Coordinates of C-alpha atoms and ligand atoms in Angstrom, one line a residue:
M174 CA 1.4 20.7 -2.1
T175 CA -1.3 18.1 -2.4
A176 CA -0.5 14.7 -3.8
L177 CA -2.2 15.0 -7.2
A178 CA -1.8 18.9 -7.7
G179 CA -1.9 19.8 -11.4
R180 CA -2.6 16.2 -12.6
H181 CA -5.2 15.7 -15.1
V182 CA -7.4 12.6 -14.7
V183 CA -10.2 11.4 -17.0
L184 CA -12.7 9.3 -15.0
G185 CA -14.8 7.1 -17.3
V186 CA -18.0 6.0 -15.7
S187 CA -20.0 3.3 -17.4
G188 CA -23.4 2.0 -16.5
G189 CA -23.2 -0.1 -13.4
I190 CA -24.7 0.2 -9.9
A191 CA -21.1 0.7 -8.6
S192 CA -21.2 4.1 -10.3
Y193 CA -22.3 5.5 -6.9
K194 CA -18.9 4.6 -5.5
S195 CA -17.2 6.6 -8.4
C196 CA -18.8 9.8 -6.8
T197 CA -16.6 9.2 -3.8
L198 CA -13.5 8.6 -6.1
A199 CA -14.2 11.8 -8.0
R200 CA -14.3 13.7 -4.9
R201 CA -11.2 12.2 -3.5
L202 CA -9.2 12.9 -6.7
T203 CA -10.5 16.5 -6.8
E204 CA -9.7 17.3 -3.2
T205 CA -6.2 16.0 -3.6
G206 CA -5.6 18.5 -6.4
A207 CA -6.4 16.6 -9.6
R208 CA -8.3 18.2 -12.4
V209 CA -11.0 15.5 -13.0
D210 CA -13.0 15.3 -16.3
V211 CA -15.8 12.8 -15.8
V212 CA -16.9 11.1 -19.0
M213 CA -20.1 9.1 -18.7
T214 CA -21.6 6.5 -21.0
R215 CA -25.4 6.8 -21.7
A216 CA -26.2 3.9 -19.4
A217 CA -24.2 5.5 -16.6
T218 CA -26.5 8.5 -16.6
E219 CA -29.3 6.2 -15.8
F220 CA -27.6 5.4 -12.5
V221 CA -26.1 8.8 -11.5
G222 CA -26.9 12.3 -12.6
T223 CA -24.3 14.4 -14.3
V224 CA -25.1 17.1 -11.8
T225 CA -23.6 15.0 -9.0
F226 CA -20.2 14.6 -10.8
E227 CA -20.3 18.2 -11.9
A228 CA -20.7 19.3 -8.2
L229 CA -18.0 17.1 -7.0
T230 CA -15.4 17.9 -9.5
G231 CA -16.4 21.5 -10.3
R232 CA -16.2 20.8 -14.0
P233 CA -18.7 19.9 -16.7
V234 CA -19.4 16.2 -17.4
I235 CA -18.9 15.1 -21.0
S236 CA -21.1 12.2 -22.2
S237 CA -21.4 12.6 -26.0
L238 CA -19.1 12.8 -29.0
W239 CA -21.5 15.3 -30.5
E240 CA -21.7 18.1 -28.0
P241 CA -21.7 21.5 -29.8
G242 CA -18.3 23.3 -29.4
R243 CA -16.6 20.1 -28.2
A244 CA -15.6 18.5 -31.5
L245 CA -12.6 16.2 -31.2
S246 CA -12.8 16.2 -27.4
H247 CA -12.1 12.5 -27.4
I248 CA -8.7 13.1 -29.0
H249 CA -7.8 15.9 -26.7
L250 CA -8.9 14.1 -23.6
A251 CA -7.1 10.9 -24.7
R252 CA -3.9 12.7 -25.4
E253 CA -3.8 15.3 -22.6
A254 CA -4.9 13.2 -19.6
D255 CA -2.1 12.0 -17.2
L256 CA -4.3 9.0 -16.5
V257 CA -7.6 7.5 -17.6
I258 CA -9.5 5.4 -15.1
V259 CA -12.7 3.6 -16.0
A260 CA -14.7 2.9 -12.8
P261 CA -16.9 1.0 -13.0
A262 CA -16.0 -0.8 -16.1
T263 CA -18.9 -3.0 -17.1
A264 CA -18.6 -6.2 -19.1
Q265 CA -20.1 -4.2 -22.0
V266 CA -17.4 -1.5 -21.9
L267 CA -14.6 -4.1 -21.5
A268 CA -15.9 -5.9 -24.6
R269 CA -16.2 -2.8 -26.7
A270 CA -12.7 -1.6 -25.6
A271 CA -11.2 -5.0 -26.3
Q272 CA -12.8 -5.0 -29.8
G273 CA -11.5 -1.5 -30.5
L274 CA -15.1 -0.1 -31.0
A275 CA -15.4 3.6 -30.6
D276 CA -19.2 4.1 -30.7
D277 CA -19.4 6.6 -27.9
L278 CA -17.2 9.2 -26.2
L279 CA -15.7 6.9 -23.6
T280 CA -14.7 4.1 -26.0
A281 CA -13.4 6.6 -28.5
I282 CA -11.1 8.1 -25.8
L283 CA -10.0 4.6 -25.0
L284 CA -9.1 3.7 -28.6
A285 CA -7.2 6.9 -29.1
R286 CA -5.4 6.6 -25.8
T287 CA -1.7 5.6 -25.7
G288 CA -0.9 6.6 -22.0
P289 CA -1.8 4.7 -18.8
V290 CA -5.3 3.3 -18.3
I291 CA -6.7 1.7 -15.2
V292 CA -9.9 -0.3 -15.3
A293 CA -12.1 -1.3 -12.3
P294 CA -14.4 -4.0 -13.5
A295 CA -17.7 -4.3 -11.8
M296 CA -20.5 -6.7 -12.8
N297 CA -22.4 -9.7 -11.7
D298 CA -20.0 -12.5 -10.7
R299 CA -21.2 -15.0 -13.4
M300 CA -20.7 -12.3 -16.1
F301 CA -17.2 -11.7 -14.8
A302 CA -16.4 -15.4 -14.7
H303 CA -17.7 -15.8 -18.3
P304 CA -14.8 -16.7 -20.7
A305 CA -15.7 -13.9 -23.1
T306 CA -15.2 -11.3 -20.3
R307 CA -12.1 -13.0 -19.0
R308 CA -10.5 -12.9 -22.5
N309 CA -11.5 -9.3 -23.1
L310 CA -9.9 -8.2 -19.8
E311 CA -6.8 -10.3 -20.5
S312 CA -6.4 -8.7 -23.9
L313 CA -6.6 -5.2 -22.4
V314 CA -4.1 -6.1 -19.7
D315 CA -1.8 -7.6 -22.3
R316 CA -2.0 -4.1 -24.0
G317 CA -0.6 -2.5 -20.8
W318 CA -3.8 -1.6 -19.0
L319 CA -4.0 -2.1 -15.2
A320 CA -7.0 -4.0 -13.9
V321 CA -7.8 -3.3 -10.3
G322 CA -10.4 -5.8 -8.8
P323 CA -13.1 -6.9 -9.0
E324 CA -13.3 -8.2 -5.5
K325 CA -15.3 -10.9 -3.8
G326 CA -18.1 -9.5 -1.7
P327 CA -21.9 -8.8 -1.8
L328 CA -23.3 -7.5 -5.1
A329 CA -26.4 -5.4 -5.4
E330 CA -28.3 -8.5 -6.3
G331 CA -27.2 -10.3 -3.1
A332 CA -24.4 -12.7 -2.2
A333 CA -22.0 -13.7 -4.8
E334 CA -19.9 -16.8 -5.4
G335 CA -17.0 -15.2 -7.1
P336 CA -15.5 -11.7 -7.7
G337 CA -17.6 -9.0 -9.3
R338 CA -17.8 -6.3 -6.8
M339 CA -15.9 -3.1 -7.8
S340 CA -12.9 -2.3 -5.6
E341 CA -13.5 0.4 -2.9
P342 CA -12.9 4.1 -3.9
E343 CA -9.9 4.3 -1.5
T344 CA -8.2 1.3 -3.3
L345 CA -8.8 2.8 -6.7
F346 CA -7.5 6.2 -5.4
A347 CA -4.3 4.6 -4.1
H348 CA -3.7 3.0 -7.5
V349 CA -4.2 6.3 -9.2
V350 CA -1.6 7.9 -6.9
R351 CA 0.8 5.1 -7.6
A352 CA 0.2 5.3 -11.4
L353 CA 0.9 9.0 -11.3
S354 CA 4.1 8.7 -9.1
G355 CA 6.0 9.0 -12.5
E356 CA 9.7 8.4 -12.7
S357 CA 10.2 7.6 -9.0
P358 CA 13.5 5.9 -8.2
W359 CA 11.3 3.4 -6.2
R360 CA 9.5 2.1 -9.2
N361 CA 9.7 -1.6 -9.6
R362 CA 12.2 -1.8 -6.6
K363 CA 11.7 -4.8 -4.4
V364 CA 11.1 -3.6 -0.9
V365 CA 10.6 -5.6 2.3
V366 CA 9.2 -3.8 5.3
T367 CA 8.7 -5.4 8.7
A368 CA 6.2 -4.0 11.2
G369 CA 4.6 -4.6 14.6
P370 CA 5.6 -6.6 17.6
T371 CA 6.2 -10.4 17.8
R372 CA 4.9 -12.7 20.6
E373 CA 6.6 -15.3 22.5
A374 CA 4.4 -17.8 24.3
L375 CA 4.7 -18.7 28.0
D376 CA 1.8 -21.2 27.8
P377 CA -1.2 -21.6 25.5
V378 CA -2.8 -18.4 26.7
R379 CA 0.0 -16.0 27.8
V380 CA 2.6 -14.2 25.8
F381 CA 5.6 -11.9 26.1
T382 CA 5.3 -9.0 23.7
N383 CA 5.5 -5.2 23.6
P384 CA 3.2 -2.3 22.8
S385 CA 4.2 -1.7 19.2
S386 CA 1.2 -0.9 17.1
G387 CA 2.8 -1.6 13.7
R388 CA 1.8 2.0 12.5
M389 CA 5.4 3.2 11.5
G390 CA 5.9 0.0 9.4
F391 CA 2.5 0.1 7.8
A392 CA 3.0 3.8 6.9
L393 CA 6.3 3.1 5.3
A394 CA 5.0 0.1 3.4
S395 CA 2.1 2.1 2.1
A396 CA 4.2 5.2 1.2
V397 CA 6.8 3.2 -0.7
W398 CA 4.1 1.2 -2.6
L399 CA 2.5 4.6 -3.6
R400 CA 5.9 5.5 -5.0
G401 CA 5.9 2.5 -7.3
A402 CA 7.7 -0.2 -5.4
D403 CA 6.9 -3.9 -5.2
V404 CA 6.4 -4.2 -1.5
T405 CA 6.2 -7.2 0.9
L406 CA 5.1 -6.3 4.4
V407 CA 6.0 -8.8 7.0
T408 CA 4.0 -8.1 10.1
G409 CA 3.6 -9.4 13.6
P410 CA 0.1 -9.3 15.2
T411 CA -1.6 -5.9 14.8
S412 CA -5.1 -4.6 14.7
L413 CA -4.3 -2.4 11.7
E414 CA -6.2 -2.7 8.4
P415 CA -3.8 -4.1 5.8
P416 CA -2.7 -1.2 3.5
V417 CA -3.7 -1.2 -0.2
G418 CA -1.0 -2.6 -2.4
P419 CA 1.7 -4.4 -0.4
K420 CA 1.7 -8.2 -0.1
V421 CA 1.1 -9.0 3.6
V422 CA 2.9 -11.9 5.2
R423 CA 1.8 -12.5 8.8
V424 CA 4.1 -13.9 11.5
V425 CA 3.8 -14.3 15.3
T426 CA 7.2 -15.1 16.8
T427 CA 10.7 -13.6 16.4
A428 CA 11.9 -16.9 14.8
E429 CA 9.0 -16.8 12.2
L430 CA 9.8 -13.2 11.5
S431 CA 13.5 -14.1 11.0
R432 CA 12.6 -16.9 8.5
A433 CA 10.2 -14.7 6.6
V434 CA 12.8 -11.8 6.3
A435 CA 15.5 -14.3 5.3
R436 CA 13.2 -15.7 2.5
H437 CA 12.0 -12.4 1.1
L438 CA 15.4 -10.6 1.5
R439 CA 17.1 -12.7 -1.1
R440 CA 15.5 -10.7 -3.9
A441 CA 15.0 -7.4 -2.1
D442 CA 16.7 -4.1 -3.0
V443 CA 15.7 -2.5 0.3
L444 CA 14.8 -3.7 3.8
F445 CA 13.1 -1.4 6.3
M446 CA 13.2 -3.2 9.6
A447 CA 10.5 -1.3 11.5
A448 CA 9.3 -4.3 13.5
A449 CA 9.8 -4.4 17.3
P450 CA 10.6 -8.1 17.8
A451 CA 10.3 -9.5 21.3
D452 CA 13.9 -9.8 22.4
F453 CA 13.4 -12.6 24.9
R454 CA 11.3 -15.8 25.0
P455 CA 10.5 -18.1 27.9
R456 CA 13.1 -20.9 27.9
R457 CA 10.4 -23.5 28.3
Q458 CA 6.8 -23.2 27.0
A459 CA 4.2 -24.9 29.1
G460 CA 1.9 -27.2 27.1
T461 CA -1.1 -26.5 29.3
K462 CA -2.3 -23.3 31.0
I463 CA -0.1 -22.5 34.1
K464 CA -2.6 -22.4 37.1
R465 CA -2.5 -19.4 39.2
G466 CA -2.5 -21.4 42.5
A467 CA 0.2 -23.8 41.3
S468 CA 2.9 -22.0 43.2
E469 CA 3.6 -19.1 45.5
K470 CA 6.1 -17.6 43.1
L471 CA 6.4 -18.2 39.4
V472 CA 9.9 -17.7 38.0
V473 CA 10.2 -17.5 34.2
E474 CA 13.5 -18.1 32.7
L475 CA 14.0 -16.0 29.6
T476 CA 16.4 -16.5 26.7
P477 CA 17.2 -14.0 24.0
T478 CA 15.5 -14.5 20.6
T479 CA 17.4 -14.2 17.3
D480 CA 18.7 -10.7 16.3
V481 CA 16.9 -10.7 13.0
L482 CA 19.0 -8.1 11.3
S483 CA 22.2 -9.8 12.3
A484 CA 21.0 -13.3 11.5
T485 CA 19.9 -12.4 8.1
R486 CA 23.2 -10.8 7.0
K487 CA 24.0 -13.7 4.6
A488 CA 20.5 -13.4 3.0
R489 CA 21.2 -9.9 1.9
R490 CA 21.7 -9.3 -1.8
R491 CA 25.0 -7.4 -2.7
G492 CA 24.1 -3.7 -2.8
A493 CA 20.8 -4.0 -0.9
V494 CA 20.1 -1.1 1.3
I495 CA 19.3 -2.0 4.8
V496 CA 17.4 0.4 7.1
G497 CA 17.1 -0.3 10.8
F498 CA 15.3 1.4 13.6
A499 CA 16.6 2.2 17.0
L500 CA 14.3 2.6 20.0
E501 CA 16.3 4.3 22.7
A502 CA 15.5 5.8 26.0
G503 CA 18.5 8.0 26.4
G504 CA 21.8 7.4 24.7
G505 CA 20.4 8.8 21.4
V506 CA 22.5 9.3 18.4
R507 CA 25.6 7.6 19.8
S508 CA 23.9 4.3 20.7
A509 CA 22.0 4.3 17.4
R510 CA 25.2 4.8 15.5
A511 CA 26.7 1.8 17.4
K512 CA 23.7 -0.3 16.4
L513 CA 24.2 0.9 12.7
A514 CA 27.8 -0.5 12.7
E515 CA 27.0 -3.6 14.7
K516 CA 24.2 -4.7 12.5
A517 CA 25.9 -3.5 9.2
L518 CA 23.1 -1.1 8.2
D519 CA 23.1 1.7 5.7
F520 CA 20.6 3.8 7.7
I521 CA 19.2 3.8 11.2
I522 CA 16.1 5.7 12.2
L523 CA 16.4 6.8 15.8
N524 CA 13.3 7.0 18.0
D525 CA 13.5 8.3 21.4
A526 CA 10.9 6.6 23.5
R527 CA 10.9 9.5 26.0
E528 CA 10.1 12.2 23.4
P529 CA 6.4 13.2 23.7
G530 CA 4.4 12.1 20.5
A531 CA 7.2 9.5 19.6
G532 CA 7.5 5.7 19.8
F533 CA 4.9 3.1 20.5
E534 CA 1.1 3.4 20.1
V535 CA 1.0 7.0 18.8
E536 CA -0.1 8.3 15.5
T537 CA 2.9 10.6 15.3
N538 CA 6.7 10.2 15.5
K539 CA 9.7 12.3 16.0
V540 CA 12.8 10.6 14.4
T541 CA 16.5 11.3 13.6
I542 CA 17.7 9.8 10.3
I543 CA 21.3 8.6 10.5
G544 CA 23.2 7.4 7.5
K545 CA 26.4 5.4 7.3
T546 CA 28.1 8.5 6.3
G547 CA 27.1 12.1 7.0
R548 CA 25.3 13.9 9.7
A549 CA 22.3 12.8 11.7
K550 CA 19.2 14.5 10.3
P551 CA 16.4 15.3 12.8
V552 CA 12.9 15.3 11.5
Q553 CA 10.3 17.3 13.3
L554 CA 7.3 15.8 15.1
L555 CA 4.9 14.6 12.2
P556 CA 2.2 12.1 11.5
K557 CA 3.7 8.7 10.8
S558 CA 2.7 9.0 7.1
E559 CA 4.8 12.1 6.7
V560 CA 7.7 10.6 8.7
A561 CA 7.6 7.7 6.2
A562 CA 7.9 10.2 3.3
A563 CA 10.9 11.9 5.0
I564 CA 12.6 8.5 5.5
L565 CA 12.0 7.6 1.8
D566 CA 13.4 10.9 0.7
A567 CA 16.6 10.3 2.7
V568 CA 17.0 6.6 1.7
E569 CA 16.3 7.4 -2.0
S570 CA 19.9 8.8 -2.4
A571 CA 21.3 5.3 -1.7
L572 CA 19.3 3.5 -4.4
Ligands
CTP44 N1 15.8 -6.0 15.8 C1 16.0 -7.3 15.2 N2 15.9 -8.4 15.9 C2 15.7 -8.3 17.2 C3 15.4 -7.1 17.8 C4 15.6 -6.0 17.1 O1 16.3 -7.4 13.9 N3 15.5 -9.4 17.9 C5 15.9 -4.9 14.9 C6 14.9 -3.9 15.0 O2 13.7 -4.2 14.2 C7 15.5 -2.6 14.7 C8 16.9 -2.8 15.2 O3 17.1 -4.1 15.3 O4 15.5 -2.3 13.4 C9 17.2 -2.1 16.5 O5 16.2 -2.5 17.5 P1 16.3 -2.1 19.0 O6 15.1 -2.7 19.7 O7 16.4 -0.7 19.1 O8 17.7 -2.7 19.4 P2 18.1 -4.2 19.9 O9 18.9 -4.8 18.8 O10 16.9 -5.0 20.4 O11 19.1 -3.7 21.1 P3 18.8 -3.2 22.6 O12 17.5 -3.9 23.0 O13 19.9 -3.7 23.4 O14 18.6 -1.8 22.5

């Protein structure tokens, strides 16, 4: 089943140049199973043709209160839609909505709407910075609407000093999925996810680390945010794009990771410890680059780093659910269970580094989910995003 199967979304498009990006959003929503009704203002039709949206959604575009045979469509759409998203929302539409005007189909829907509404403001940066616009948006947010963006970045008219650019379609899409995740047990839970490797310096240009890509942790952070959680992603150095939604905290060393986890764990309901911290660090760190010809043989003395999970035991809230990962190369379930007990975990997710398609640097994973009680549950080889979903389904029972 696709993510938005059977969901009904009204996509309001007002007259801004960013409306070309709403075509991508309309397509993304439609291909993930949503029934999308596009409602355009008159100004919007100056930018994009109705035919474009009709072809993308497979449904007629509605742009007037006065279309024959569609009397009261504003009331039906306002009542029946699971979600209304206005993208782009121009300064003009925000002003009319804030005032409660209903002088076209889109504003009439917004006035009649009691369910969730997302707005994606898009305009010139000075127009967005104007106190009138700020106040209008604030009053809509106070009434329970969710504003996504605008972001800093180039505008159609050139470089901008402040935010004004509409959020990208993928960002808006993620917010729609999250808004439609309904009564998920994750909603408003505080979740901390760690990801990626850490690095321990030998000298200013050399480090000890491991090949963790951070993908499993990023996939988990994204998946749990989409289910409604309030997520902090603490990550070591990775080349991955930050996911839409989670607050990202960057660390380098295991000690920094440990401090960041301790700080965020105090208020967390759940910790997913998917990071692969460097387990050893050089006992001494050279202040200048060690020269290759300095000696025949370089001996580096290593000392263990902090075990983050064990060190942060005291920082755990009572009742917090702690999920660790175990990377094993042989030993499997038995040694994972030993780690679960030793680190006082509620779940441990076992990865066998020797399994094809599992472990570091790959897009897929093959894991076994082991709870404090109960049997080990093997999950088939899947993309990391689907493994993340299986882990969330299993951990959900403990919330
Ligand atoms: N972990 C941690 N601090 C470390 C190393 C690991 O908190 N310094 C966490 C990992 O994030 C993971 C769990 O402990 O959730 C198990 O990690 P793993 O590398 O499998 O085990 P180690 O504790 O490092 O034990 P060993 O290397 O002996 O297998």
